[in-house]
CSV table of C-alpha atoms and ligand atoms in Angstrom, one decimal:
chain,number,residue,atom,x,y,z
V,1,MET,CA,-89.6,59.2,31.4
V,2,SER,CA,-86.6,59.9,33.6
V,3,TRP,CA,-86.0,59.5,37.3
V,4,LEU,CA,-85.3,62.4,39.6
V,5,PHE,CA,-82.5,60.3,41.2
V,6,GLU,CA,-81.2,56.8,40.6
V,7,PRO,CA,-83.7,54.2,42.1
V,8,ALA,CA,-82.3,52.0,44.9
V,9,ALA,CA,-80.9,48.6,43.8
V,10,THR,CA,-83.4,45.7,44.0
V,11,PRO,CA,-82.7,43.5,47.0
V,12,SER,CA,-82.1,39.9,46.1
V,13,LEU,CA,-81.1,36.4,47.4
V,14,ALA,CA,-78.7,33.9,45.9
V,15,VAL,CA,-80.1,30.6,44.9
V,16,HIS,CA,-78.1,27.3,45.3
V,17,GLY,CA,-77.2,25.8,42.0
V,18,GLU,CA,-78.3,28.9,40.0
V,19,SER,CA,-76.3,31.8,38.6
V,20,SER,CA,-79.4,34.1,38.6
V,21,ARG,CA,-80.5,35.7,41.8
V,22,PHE,CA,-84.1,35.8,43.3
V,23,PRO,CA,-85.4,39.5,43.3
V,24,LEU,CA,-87.3,40.5,46.4
V,25,HIS,CA,-90.7,42.1,46.5
V,26,ARG,CA,-92.0,42.0,50.1
V,27,ILE,CA,-91.2,40.3,53.4
V,28,TYR,CA,-94.2,39.0,55.5
V,29,CYS,CA,-93.7,37.5,59.0
V,30,ILE,CA,-96.0,35.6,61.3
V,31,GLY,CA,-95.8,35.9,65.1
V,32,ARG,CA,-96.6,33.4,67.8
V,33,ASN,CA,-96.5,30.4,65.5
V,34,TYR,CA,-95.0,27.9,68.0
V,35,ALA,CA,-96.9,27.5,71.3
V,36,ALA,CA,-93.7,27.2,73.4
V,37,HIS,CA,-92.4,30.5,72.1
V,38,ALA,CA,-95.8,32.2,72.6
V,39,ARG,CA,-95.6,31.0,76.2
V,40,GLU,CA,-92.1,32.3,76.8
V,41,MET,CA,-93.2,35.7,75.6
V,42,GLY,CA,-96.2,35.7,78.0
V,43,ALA,CA,-98.6,35.5,75.1
V,44,SER,CA,-101.0,32.9,73.8
V,45,VAL,CA,-101.7,31.3,70.4
V,46,ASP,CA,-104.7,32.6,68.5
V,47,ARG,CA,-106.0,30.1,66.0
V,48,GLU,CA,-108.6,32.6,64.8
V,49,HIS,CA,-106.5,35.5,63.9
V,50,PRO,CA,-102.8,35.0,63.0
V,51,LEU,CA,-100.5,37.8,63.8
V,52,PHE,CA,-98.8,39.2,60.7
V,53,PHE,CA,-96.3,42.0,60.3
V,54,CYS,CA,-93.8,43.0,57.6
V,55,LYS,CA,-90.2,44.0,57.1
V,56,PRO,CA,-89.0,46.1,54.2
V,57,ALA,CA,-87.4,44.0,51.4
V,58,ASP,CA,-84.2,46.1,51.8
V,59,ALA,CA,-83.8,45.0,55.4
V,60,VAL,CA,-82.2,41.7,54.2
V,61,VAL,CA,-78.6,40.9,54.9
V,62,THR,CA,-77.5,38.3,52.3
V,63,ASP,CA,-74.5,36.2,51.3
V,64,ASP,CA,-73.4,35.7,55.0
V,65,ALA,CA,-72.4,39.4,55.3
V,66,ASP,CA,-71.8,41.0,58.7
V,67,VAL,CA,-74.9,42.3,60.6
V,68,PRO,CA,-74.5,45.7,62.2
V,69,TYR,CA,-75.8,45.9,65.8
V,70,PRO,CA,-78.8,48.2,65.4
V,71,SER,CA,-79.2,51.7,66.9
V,72,ALA,CA,-81.7,52.5,69.7
V,73,THR,CA,-81.7,49.2,71.5
V,74,HIS,CA,-80.0,47.4,74.4
V,75,ASP,CA,-81.7,44.1,73.8
V,76,LEU,CA,-81.3,42.7,70.3
V,77,HIS,CA,-82.8,39.3,70.1
V,78,HIS,CA,-82.5,36.4,67.6
V,79,GLU,CA,-85.5,34.5,66.2
V,80,VAL,CA,-84.5,31.8,63.8
V,81,GLU,CA,-87.2,30.9,61.3
V,82,LEU,CA,-87.9,28.8,58.2
V,83,VAL,CA,-88.4,31.3,55.3
V,84,VAL,CA,-90.4,30.4,52.2
V,85,ALA,CA,-90.1,32.2,48.9
V,86,ILE,CA,-93.0,32.8,46.6
V,87,GLY,CA,-92.2,32.1,42.9
V,88,ARG,CA,-95.3,33.3,41.1
V,89,ASP,CA,-98.0,35.9,41.3
V,90,ALA,CA,-101.3,34.7,43.0
V,91,GLU,CA,-104.4,35.7,41.1
V,92,GLY,CA,-106.1,36.5,44.4
V,93,PRO,CA,-106.9,34.5,47.5
V,94,VAL,CA,-105.7,30.9,47.3
V,95,GLU,CA,-107.1,27.8,49.1
V,96,VAL,CA,-105.1,25.9,51.6
V,97,GLU,CA,-104.9,22.9,49.2
V,98,GLN,CA,-103.3,25.0,46.5
V,99,ALA,CA,-101.1,27.4,48.6
V,100,THR,CA,-97.8,25.5,48.5
V,101,SER,CA,-97.9,25.6,44.7
V,102,LEU,CA,-96.9,29.3,45.0
V,103,ILE,CA,-93.6,28.3,46.7
V,104,TYR,CA,-90.3,28.6,44.8
V,105,GLY,CA,-87.9,27.6,47.5
V,106,TYR,CA,-86.9,27.9,51.1
V,107,THR,CA,-84.1,28.8,53.5
V,108,VAL,CA,-83.7,30.1,57.0
V,109,GLY,CA,-83.5,33.6,58.3
V,110,LEU,CA,-83.2,35.6,61.5
V,111,ASP,CA,-86.2,37.8,62.4
V,112,LEU,CA,-84.0,40.2,64.4
V,113,THR,CA,-85.9,42.1,67.1
V,114,ARG,CA,-85.3,45.1,69.3
V,115,ARG,CA,-87.0,43.3,72.2
V,116,ASP,CA,-86.9,46.4,74.5
V,117,LEU,CA,-88.8,48.5,71.9
V,118,GLN,CA,-91.2,45.7,71.2
V,119,GLY,CA,-92.0,45.5,74.9
V,120,LEU,CA,-92.7,49.2,74.9
V,121,ALA,CA,-94.9,48.9,71.8
V,122,LYS,CA,-96.9,46.1,73.3
V,123,ALA,CA,-97.4,48.0,76.5
V,124,LYS,CA,-98.8,51.0,74.6
V,125,SER,CA,-100.7,49.0,71.9
V,126,HIS,CA,-98.4,50.5,69.3
V,127,PRO,CA,-97.4,48.9,66.1
V,128,TRP,CA,-94.2,46.8,66.0
V,129,ASP,CA,-92.3,48.5,63.1
V,130,VAL,CA,-89.5,50.0,65.1
V,131,ALA,CA,-89.0,46.7,66.9
V,132,LYS,CA,-89.0,44.5,63.8
V,133,ALA,CA,-88.5,46.5,60.5
V,134,PHE,CA,-85.3,48.2,61.1
V,135,ASP,CA,-82.3,48.3,58.7
V,136,ALA,CA,-80.5,44.9,58.5
V,137,SER,CA,-83.2,43.2,60.6
V,138,ALA,CA,-83.4,40.2,58.3
V,139,PRO,CA,-80.2,38.1,57.8
V,140,ILE,CA,-81.2,35.4,55.4
V,141,GLY,CA,-79.5,32.4,53.6
V,142,ALA,CA,-79.3,31.5,50.0
V,143,LEU,CA,-82.5,29.8,48.7
V,144,ARG,CA,-82.9,26.1,48.0
V,145,PRO,CA,-85.4,25.5,45.2
V,146,GLY,CA,-88.3,23.2,46.1
V,147,LEU,CA,-90.6,22.7,49.1
V,148,PRO,CA,-89.2,22.7,52.6
V,149,PRO,CA,-88.8,19.2,54.1
V,150,ALA,CA,-91.9,18.6,56.2
V,151,ASP,CA,-90.1,16.7,58.9
V,152,ALA,CA,-87.0,18.9,59.4
V,153,ALA,CA,-86.0,20.8,62.5
V,154,VAL,CA,-84.9,24.4,62.4
V,155,TRP,CA,-81.9,25.3,64.6
V,156,LEU,CA,-79.6,28.2,65.5
V,157,ARG,CA,-76.2,28.1,67.1
V,158,VAL,CA,-74.5,31.2,68.5
V,159,ASN,CA,-70.8,31.0,69.3
V,160,ASP,CA,-71.1,27.2,69.0
V,161,SER,CA,-73.8,26.8,71.6
V,162,LEU,CA,-77.3,25.6,70.5
V,163,ARG,CA,-79.8,28.4,71.2
V,164,GLN,CA,-83.0,27.3,69.3
V,165,GLN,CA,-84.1,24.0,67.8
V,166,ALA,CA,-87.6,22.8,67.0
V,167,ALA,CA,-89.5,20.6,64.6
V,168,LEU,CA,-91.3,22.4,61.7
V,169,ARG,CA,-94.3,20.2,62.5
V,170,ASP,CA,-94.7,22.1,65.8
V,171,MET,CA,-96.0,25.2,63.9
V,172,VAL,CA,-99.4,26.4,64.9
V,173,TRP,CA,-100.3,27.6,61.4
V,174,SER,CA,-98.9,25.3,58.7
V,175,ILE,CA,-97.1,26.9,55.8
V,176,ALA,CA,-100.1,26.2,53.5
V,177,GLU,CA,-102.5,27.7,56.1
V,178,MET,CA,-100.5,30.9,56.6
V,179,LEU,CA,-100.1,31.4,52.8
V,180,ALA,CA,-103.8,31.1,52.4
V,181,GLU,CA,-104.5,33.5,55.2
V,182,LEU,CA,-101.9,36.0,53.8
V,183,SER,CA,-103.4,35.8,50.3
V,184,ARG,CA,-106.7,37.0,51.7
V,185,LEU,CA,-105.0,40.1,53.2
V,186,PHE,CA,-102.4,40.9,50.5
V,187,ARG,CA,-101.9,39.9,46.8
V,188,LEU,CA,-99.0,37.5,47.0
V,189,ARG,CA,-96.4,38.1,44.3
V,190,ALA,CA,-93.3,36.5,42.9
V,191,GLY,CA,-90.4,37.7,45.0
V,192,ASP,CA,-92.3,37.7,48.3
V,193,LEU,CA,-90.7,36.0,51.4
V,194,VAL,CA,-92.6,34.7,54.4
V,195,PHE,CA,-90.9,34.2,57.8
V,196,THR,CA,-92.9,31.4,59.3
V,197,GLY,CA,-92.3,32.1,63.0
V,198,THR,CA,-89.7,31.2,65.7
V,199,PRO,CA,-89.7,28.4,68.2
V,200,GLU,CA,-88.7,28.9,71.9
V,201,GLY,CA,-85.2,29.9,73.0
V,202,VAL,CA,-85.1,33.5,71.8
V,203,ALA,CA,-82.3,35.4,73.5
V,204,ALA,CA,-79.9,38.3,73.2
V,205,LEU,CA,-77.2,38.8,70.6
V,206,HIS,CA,-74.1,41.0,71.2
V,207,ARG,CA,-71.4,42.5,69.1
V,208,GLY,CA,-68.9,39.8,68.1
V,209,ASP,CA,-71.4,36.9,68.2
V,210,ARG,CA,-71.2,34.5,65.4
V,211,PHE,CA,-74.3,32.6,64.4
V,212,VAL,CA,-75.0,29.6,62.2
V,213,ALA,CA,-78.5,28.3,61.3
V,214,GLY,CA,-80.0,25.6,59.2
V,215,LEU,CA,-82.4,22.7,58.8
V,216,ASP,CA,-81.4,19.3,60.2
V,217,GLY,CA,-77.8,18.7,59.0
V,218,GLU,CA,-77.9,21.5,56.4
V,219,GLU,CA,-76.3,24.8,57.3
V,220,LEU,CA,-78.1,27.6,55.4
V,221,LEU,CA,-77.1,30.8,57.1
V,222,SER,CA,-74.1,32.2,58.9
V,223,GLY,CA,-72.9,35.6,60.0
V,224,ARG,CA,-71.5,37.8,62.6
V,225,ILE,CA,-72.9,40.8,64.7
V,226,VAL,CA,-70.5,43.7,64.4
J,301,MN,MN1,-90.4,36.1,64.5
C-alpha cells in the first residue's frame, strides 16, 4: 500500500513531565454550559439536550505559538474553557459514574469564535462550523496528567486585564455528565479532547493582544494574536 501524497502530520499536545506527546483524535465542544454566559448570549440553558459541536483536530495551536487573526470576520471572540483529554477508548456508552475514568489529563484552551458569523448562523438556523471550526481556532495548553481539580476557577487575562473567571463548579453539565452524554452520540477514543464550555465575559480579541489563561494560580496557556 502506498499513499497518493504524504498524509498530514498528526496534531498533538505536549504533556507536563513527559517527553512523549499526546496525539489528537477529535475535538468536541459543549455550548451554554454556564448559566451566566448563556444569558449574556441571549440564550438559555437546556438541561434536556446539551449543545455539542466539533472542531477539527488540526485547528489546535500548541506550545504557546502565535495565533493568526482569522479571515472573514470582524469580531473574533475569546472563550476560555477547561479542556479534558480522553486517554483510552470507550467500548460504547459510559455511565456518569464511570465517565471520568476515561480522562487522561486536563488543561485550558480558547474556543475562538467568529462571533459575527455565529450570529448569522443562528439567525438562519445554520450550523456553526464557519464560526467555530476554522483554522487555528483552538489554542490549547500542555496537558497536566490526572483529573482536573474540582474546586478550581478557570480564568483568562488579555493584555494583563482579567476578562473571564469562574468556578468550574458553576458548570451546568458536569464533566462526568457531558462525557456520558457524548458517549451516547459518538464513540469516545483515546486522543479526544472535550472543551467544557465558557463562563461569562466573552469579548473581542485584536491583533497584538497577548493572552494568558489557567486554573487558580497555575498558568496553563499563553499566546498572542498576530
Ligand atoms: Mn465555547
